[in-house]
Amino acid sequence: MNEARAAVRYAKAILDLGVENKAIDQVEKDFRKIVATIADSPELEEMLGSPVLKGEVKKKALSEIFSGSSSVTEGLISTLVDNKRISILKDVAEKFIILNEARKGQGVAFVTTAVPLSTDLEKKILGKVVELTGNESTIENKVDESIIGGFILRVGDLQYDASIANKLSNLKREFTNSL
């Protein structure tokens, strides 16, 4: 099974478990912390994907890093370690957030930009997302200088790439094909 499908399945199971245990808000808070922590730490992401480190070492490290998490979150971490799938923890957390926002009638718009979004620009993007999807959304901004400029907007299954890097790539492809 590929990683994305596995992440969605784990996320759906955790969503059901969180609703059943009436711990959905705490689990969402935990998962937002997990996404932010792993995104801010390439070393942590590398450690999770390392085949050299034993699962128990990873489990202990994650227990320390995310101490105070709900029992549902701790159970997921334990299950992912036991199933040798801990490398998809961030993906599971991201999918969970998307599913939970959809359950609440909201969406998460992931915006990748070369520089952090200003509050004015964030409001404009939110307005456009509501116009396109009809749902209230929240914005998760990721800064990636490699896109040079512009933005990449992802809402659910839809993706709009208005990055300078993408435009340059398309221009290069057109130029190469015309020769």
PDB file of C-alpha atoms in Angstrom:
ATOM      1  CA  MET A   1       0.000   0.000   0.000  1.00  0.00           C
ATOM      2  CA  ASN A   2       1.395   3.376  -0.880  1.00  0.00           C
ATOM      3  CA  GLU A   3       2.184   5.926   1.814  1.00  0.00           C
ATOM      4  CA  ALA A   4      -0.595   8.422   0.958  1.00  0.00           C
ATOM      5  CA  ARG A   5      -3.344   5.802   1.077  1.00  0.00           C
ATOM      6  CA  ALA A   6      -1.982   4.441   4.335  1.00  0.00           C
ATOM      7  CA  ALA A   7      -1.884   7.941   5.830  1.00  0.00           C
ATOM      8  CA  VAL A   8      -5.532   8.542   4.874  1.00  0.00           C
ATOM      9  CA  ARG A   9      -6.604   5.225   6.402  1.00  0.00           C
ATOM     10  CA  TYR A  10      -4.824   5.930   9.678  1.00  0.00           C
ATOM     11  CA  ALA A  11      -6.240   9.483   9.711  1.00  0.00           C
ATOM     12  CA  LYS A  12      -9.806   8.212   9.206  1.00  0.00           C
ATOM     13  CA  ALA A  13      -9.375   5.652  11.986  1.00  0.00           C
ATOM     14  CA  ILE A  14      -8.021   8.294  14.372  1.00  0.00           C
ATOM     15  CA  LEU A  15     -10.857  10.656  13.451  1.00  0.00           C
ATOM     16  CA  ASP A  16     -13.410   7.963  14.300  1.00  0.00           C
ATOM     17  CA  LEU A  17     -11.596   7.116  17.528  1.00  0.00           C
ATOM     18  CA  GLY A  18     -11.322  10.784  18.521  1.00  0.00           C
ATOM     19  CA  VAL A  19     -15.038  11.373  17.938  1.00  0.00           C
ATOM     20  CA  GLU A  20     -15.915   8.186  19.823  1.00  0.00           C
ATOM     21  CA  ASN A  21     -13.745   9.172  22.821  1.00  0.00           C
ATOM     22  CA  LYS A  22     -14.907  12.821  22.683  1.00  0.00           C
ATOM     23  CA  ALA A  23     -11.268  13.877  22.390  1.00  0.00           C
ATOM     24  CA  ILE A  24     -11.348  15.313  18.878  1.00  0.00           C
ATOM     25  CA  ASP A  25     -10.309  18.849  19.871  1.00  0.00           C
ATOM     26  CA  GLN A  26      -7.322  17.607  21.871  1.00  0.00           C
ATOM     27  CA  VAL A  27      -6.271  15.237  19.074  1.00  0.00           C
ATOM     28  CA  GLU A  28      -6.479  18.063  16.518  1.00  0.00           C
ATOM     29  CA  LYS A  29      -4.371  20.272  18.777  1.00  0.00           C
ATOM     30  CA  ASP A  30      -1.828  17.434  19.143  1.00  0.00           C
ATOM     31  CA  PHE A  31      -1.721  16.848  15.382  1.00  0.00           C
ATOM     32  CA  ARG A  32      -1.248  20.530  14.577  1.00  0.00           C
ATOM     33  CA  LYS A  33       1.697  20.482  16.998  1.00  0.00           C
ATOM     34  CA  ILE A  34       3.072  17.332  15.325  1.00  0.00           C
ATOM     35  CA  VAL A  35       2.854  18.869  11.833  1.00  0.00           C
ATOM     36  CA  ALA A  36       4.512  22.104  12.959  1.00  0.00           C
ATOM     37  CA  THR A  37       7.248  20.345  14.938  1.00  0.00           C
ATOM     38  CA  ILE A  38       8.199  17.924  12.158  1.00  0.00           C
ATOM     39  CA  ALA A  39       8.046  20.689   9.517  1.00  0.00           C
ATOM     40  CA  ASP A  40      10.391  22.844  11.615  1.00  0.00           C
ATOM     41  CA  SER A  41      12.851  20.021  12.284  1.00  0.00           C
ATOM     42  CA  PRO A  42      14.447  18.256   9.320  1.00  0.00           C
ATOM     43  CA  GLU A  43      16.469  16.231  11.829  1.00  0.00           C
ATOM     44  CA  LEU A  44      13.289  14.850  13.394  1.00  0.00           C
ATOM     45  CA  GLU A  45      11.868  13.982   9.976  1.00  0.00           C
ATOM     46  CA  GLU A  46      15.130  12.237   9.076  1.00  0.00           C
ATOM     47  CA  MET A  47      15.091  10.330  12.374  1.00  0.00           C
ATOM     48  CA  LEU A  48      11.519   9.112  11.740  1.00  0.00           C
ATOM     49  CA  GLY A  49      12.481   7.806   8.303  1.00  0.00           C
ATOM     50  CA  SER A  50      15.748   6.227   9.406  1.00  0.00           C
ATOM     51  CA  PRO A  51      15.830   2.442   9.001  1.00  0.00           C
ATOM     52  CA  VAL A  52      18.876   2.281  11.290  1.00  0.00           C
ATOM     53  CA  LEU A  53      17.165   3.476  14.486  1.00  0.00           C
ATOM     54  CA  LYS A  54      15.045   0.955  16.326  1.00  0.00           C
ATOM     55  CA  GLY A  55      11.336   1.597  16.754  1.00  0.00           C
ATOM     56  CA  GLU A  56      11.600   1.796  20.533  1.00  0.00           C
ATOM     57  CA  VAL A  57      14.150   4.611  20.273  1.00  0.00           C
ATOM     58  CA  LYS A  58      11.816   6.529  17.963  1.00  0.00           C
ATOM     59  CA  LYS A  59       8.836   5.865  20.246  1.00  0.00           C
ATOM     60  CA  LYS A  60      10.735   7.097  23.305  1.00  0.00           C
ATOM     61  CA  ALA A  61      11.925  10.242  21.491  1.00  0.00           C
ATOM     62  CA  LEU A  62       8.408  11.040  20.275  1.00  0.00           C
ATOM     63  CA  SER A  63       6.980  10.461  23.760  1.00  0.00           C
ATOM     64  CA  GLU A  64       9.430  13.034  25.113  1.00  0.00           C
ATOM     65  CA  ILE A  65       8.810  15.544  22.325  1.00  0.00           C
ATOM     66  CA  PHE A  66       5.019  15.245  22.430  1.00  0.00           C
ATOM     67  CA  SER A  67       4.555  14.648  26.145  1.00  0.00           C
ATOM     68  CA  GLY A  68       1.116  15.704  27.375  1.00  0.00           C
ATOM     69  CA  SER A  69      -0.587  14.436  24.234  1.00  0.00           C
ATOM     70  CA  SER A  70      -3.923  12.659  24.369  1.00  0.00           C
ATOM     71  CA  SER A  71      -4.081   8.893  24.743  1.00  0.00           C
ATOM     72  CA  VAL A  72      -5.430   8.676  21.182  1.00  0.00           C
ATOM     73  CA  THR A  73      -2.338  10.464  19.833  1.00  0.00           C
ATOM     74  CA  GLU A  74      -0.002   8.314  21.941  1.00  0.00           C
ATOM     75  CA  GLY A  75      -1.823   5.216  20.703  1.00  0.00           C
ATOM     76  CA  LEU A  76      -1.321   6.284  17.089  1.00  0.00           C
ATOM     77  CA  ILE A  77       2.394   6.854  17.623  1.00  0.00           C
ATOM     78  CA  SER A  78       2.706   3.444  19.254  1.00  0.00           C
ATOM     79  CA  THR A  79       0.754   1.752  16.455  1.00  0.00           C
ATOM     80  CA  LEU A  80       2.786   3.447  13.721  1.00  0.00           C
ATOM     81  CA  VAL A  81       6.040   2.368  15.406  1.00  0.00           C
ATOM     82  CA  ASP A  82       4.786  -1.206  15.852  1.00  0.00           C
ATOM     83  CA  ASN A  83       3.692  -1.357  12.195  1.00  0.00           C
ATOM     84  CA  LYS A  84       6.986   0.195  11.009  1.00  0.00           C
ATOM     85  CA  ARG A  85       5.085   3.164   9.545  1.00  0.00           C
ATOM     86  CA  ILE A  86       6.273   5.952  11.849  1.00  0.00           C
ATOM     87  CA  SER A  87       7.789   7.771   8.859  1.00  0.00           C
ATOM     88  CA  ILE A  88       4.245   8.752   7.770  1.00  0.00           C
ATOM     89  CA  LEU A  89       3.338  10.408  11.100  1.00  0.00           C
ATOM     90  CA  LYS A  90       3.343  13.922   9.620  1.00  0.00           C
ATOM     91  CA  ASP A  91       1.242  12.789   6.646  1.00  0.00           C
ATOM     92  CA  VAL A  92      -1.294  11.130   8.949  1.00  0.00           C
ATOM     93  CA  ALA A  93      -1.522  14.302  11.041  1.00  0.00           C
ATOM     94  CA  GLU A  94      -2.027  16.479   7.939  1.00  0.00           C
ATOM     95  CA  LYS A  95      -4.715  14.158   6.539  1.00  0.00           C
ATOM     96  CA  PHE A  96      -6.438  14.073   9.927  1.00  0.00           C
ATOM     97  CA  ILE A  97      -6.564  17.878  10.071  1.00  0.00           C
ATOM     98  CA  ILE A  98      -8.075  18.026   6.579  1.00  0.00           C
ATOM     99  CA  LEU A  99     -10.663  15.349   7.392  1.00  0.00           C
ATOM    100  CA  ASN A 100     -11.572  16.966  10.698  1.00  0.00           C
ATOM    101  CA  GLU A 101     -11.942  20.416   9.120  1.00  0.00           C
ATOM    102  CA  ALA A 102     -14.195  18.881   6.451  1.00  0.00           C
ATOM    103  CA  ARG A 103     -16.235  17.203   9.204  1.00  0.00           C
ATOM    104  CA  LYS A 104     -16.688  20.614  10.828  1.00  0.00           C
ATOM    105  CA  GLY A 105     -17.686  22.167   7.504  1.00  0.00           C
ATOM    106  CA  GLN A 106     -14.386  23.946   7.140  1.00  0.00           C
ATOM    107  CA  GLY A 107     -11.454  23.345   4.865  1.00  0.00           C
ATOM    108  CA  VAL A 108      -7.753  23.828   5.129  1.00  0.00           C
ATOM    109  CA  ALA A 109      -6.086  25.740   2.336  1.00  0.00           C
ATOM    110  CA  PHE A 110      -2.381  24.993   2.117  1.00  0.00           C
ATOM    111  CA  VAL A 111      -0.546  27.935   0.588  1.00  0.00           C
ATOM    112  CA  THR A 112       3.129  27.658  -0.308  1.00  0.00           C
ATOM    113  CA  THR A 113       4.861  30.983  -0.884  1.00  0.00           C
ATOM    114  CA  ALA A 114       8.430  32.216  -1.232  1.00  0.00           C
ATOM    115  CA  VAL A 115       7.910  34.641   1.689  1.00  0.00           C
ATOM    116  CA  PRO A 116       5.468  34.575   4.634  1.00  0.00           C
ATOM    117  CA  LEU A 117       1.935  35.802   3.852  1.00  0.00           C
ATOM    118  CA  SER A 118       0.839  39.211   5.112  1.00  0.00           C
ATOM    119  CA  THR A 119      -2.493  39.332   6.953  1.00  0.00           C
ATOM    120  CA  ASP A 120      -4.023  41.373   4.116  1.00  0.00           C
ATOM    121  CA  LEU A 121      -2.993  38.812   1.503  1.00  0.00           C
ATOM    122  CA  GLU A 122      -4.157  35.976   3.744  1.00  0.00           C
ATOM    123  CA  LYS A 123      -7.644  37.562   3.911  1.00  0.00           C
ATOM    124  CA  LYS A 124      -7.759  37.889   0.114  1.00  0.00           C
ATOM    125  CA  ILE A 125      -6.771  34.236  -0.328  1.00  0.00           C
ATOM    126  CA  LEU A 126      -9.379  33.113   2.213  1.00  0.00           C
ATOM    127  CA  GLY A 127     -12.025  35.092   0.318  1.00  0.00           C
ATOM    128  CA  LYS A 128     -11.025  33.440  -2.942  1.00  0.00           C
ATOM    129  CA  VAL A 129     -11.043  29.966  -1.362  1.00  0.00           C
ATOM    130  CA  VAL A 130     -14.550  30.535   0.041  1.00  0.00           C
ATOM    131  CA  GLU A 131     -15.647  31.766  -3.398  1.00  0.00           C
ATOM    132  CA  LEU A 132     -14.215  28.669  -5.100  1.00  0.00           C
ATOM    133  CA  THR A 133     -15.240  25.973  -2.620  1.00  0.00           C
ATOM    134  CA  GLY A 134     -18.221  27.475  -0.820  1.00  0.00           C
ATOM    135  CA  ASN A 135     -16.702  26.424   2.516  1.00  0.00           C
ATOM    136  CA  GLU A 136     -15.063  28.384   5.285  1.00  0.00           C
ATOM    137  CA  SER A 137     -11.362  27.600   5.415  1.00  0.00           C
ATOM    138  CA  THR A 138      -8.255  28.166   7.425  1.00  0.00           C
ATOM    139  CA  ILE A 139      -4.856  28.830   5.886  1.00  0.00           C
ATOM    140  CA  GLU A 140      -1.694  26.877   6.536  1.00  0.00           C
ATOM    141  CA  ASN A 141       1.214  28.862   5.068  1.00  0.00           C
ATOM    142  CA  LYS A 142       4.425  27.061   4.166  1.00  0.00           C
ATOM    143  CA  VAL A 143       7.441  29.086   3.059  1.00  0.00           C
ATOM    144  CA  ASP A 144       9.519  27.511   0.293  1.00  0.00           C
ATOM    145  CA  GLU A 145      12.068  29.839  -1.308  1.00  0.00           C
ATOM    146  CA  SER A 146      12.634  27.399  -4.191  1.00  0.00           C
ATOM    147  CA  ILE A 147       9.348  28.474  -5.835  1.00  0.00           C
ATOM    148  CA  ILE A 148      11.043  31.881  -6.380  1.00  0.00           C
ATOM    149  CA  GLY A 149       7.780  33.855  -6.274  1.00  0.00           C
ATOM    150  CA  GLY A 150       4.039  33.494  -6.681  1.00  0.00           C
ATOM    151  CA  PHE A 151       2.225  30.766  -4.772  1.00  0.00           C
ATOM    152  CA  ILE A 152       0.919  27.220  -4.795  1.00  0.00           C
ATOM    153  CA  LEU A 153      -2.598  26.798  -3.388  1.00  0.00           C
ATOM    154  CA  ARG A 154      -3.908  23.373  -2.397  1.00  0.00           C
ATOM    155  CA  VAL A 155      -7.453  22.882  -1.111  1.00  0.00           C
ATOM    156  CA  GLY A 156      -8.473  19.264  -0.720  1.00  0.00           C
ATOM    157  CA  ASP A 157      -7.807  17.573  -4.063  1.00  0.00           C
ATOM    158  CA  LEU A 158      -7.494  20.830  -5.986  1.00  0.00           C
ATOM    159  CA  GLN A 159      -4.126  22.422  -6.616  1.00  0.00           C
ATOM    160  CA  TYR A 160      -3.346  25.703  -8.354  1.00  0.00           C
ATOM    161  CA  ASP A 161       0.310  26.366  -9.093  1.00  0.00           C
ATOM    162  CA  ALA A 162       1.023  30.024  -9.841  1.00  0.00           C
ATOM    163  CA  SER A 163       4.669  29.860  -8.822  1.00  0.00           C
ATOM    164  CA  ILE A 164       7.442  31.469 -10.831  1.00  0.00           C
ATOM    165  CA  ALA A 165       9.376  28.192 -10.734  1.00  0.00           C
ATOM    166  CA  ASN A 166       6.432  26.391 -12.377  1.00  0.00           C
ATOM    167  CA  LYS A 167       6.080  29.080 -15.046  1.00  0.00           C
ATOM    168  CA  LEU A 168       9.815  28.917 -15.811  1.00  0.00           C
ATOM    169  CA  SER A 169       9.607  25.135 -16.040  1.00  0.00           C
ATOM    170  CA  ASN A 170       6.665  25.348 -18.461  1.00  0.00           C
ATOM    171  CA  LEU A 171       8.488  27.953 -20.546  1.00  0.00           C
ATOM    172  CA  LYS A 172      11.598  25.746 -20.679  1.00  0.00           C
ATOM    173  CA  ARG A 173       9.482  22.754 -21.726  1.00  0.00           C
ATOM    174  CA  GLU A 174       7.777  24.777 -24.498  1.00  0.00           C
ATOM    175  CA  PHE A 175      11.127  26.121 -25.684  1.00  0.00           C
ATOM    176  CA  THR A 176      12.687  22.640 -25.724  1.00  0.00           C
ATOM    177  CA  ASN A 177       9.727  21.156 -27.623  1.00  0.00           C
ATOM    178  CA  SER A 178       9.826  23.880 -30.271  1.00  0.00           C
ATOM    179  CA  LEU A 179      13.454  23.141 -31.192  1.00  0.00           C
TER     180      LEU A 179
END
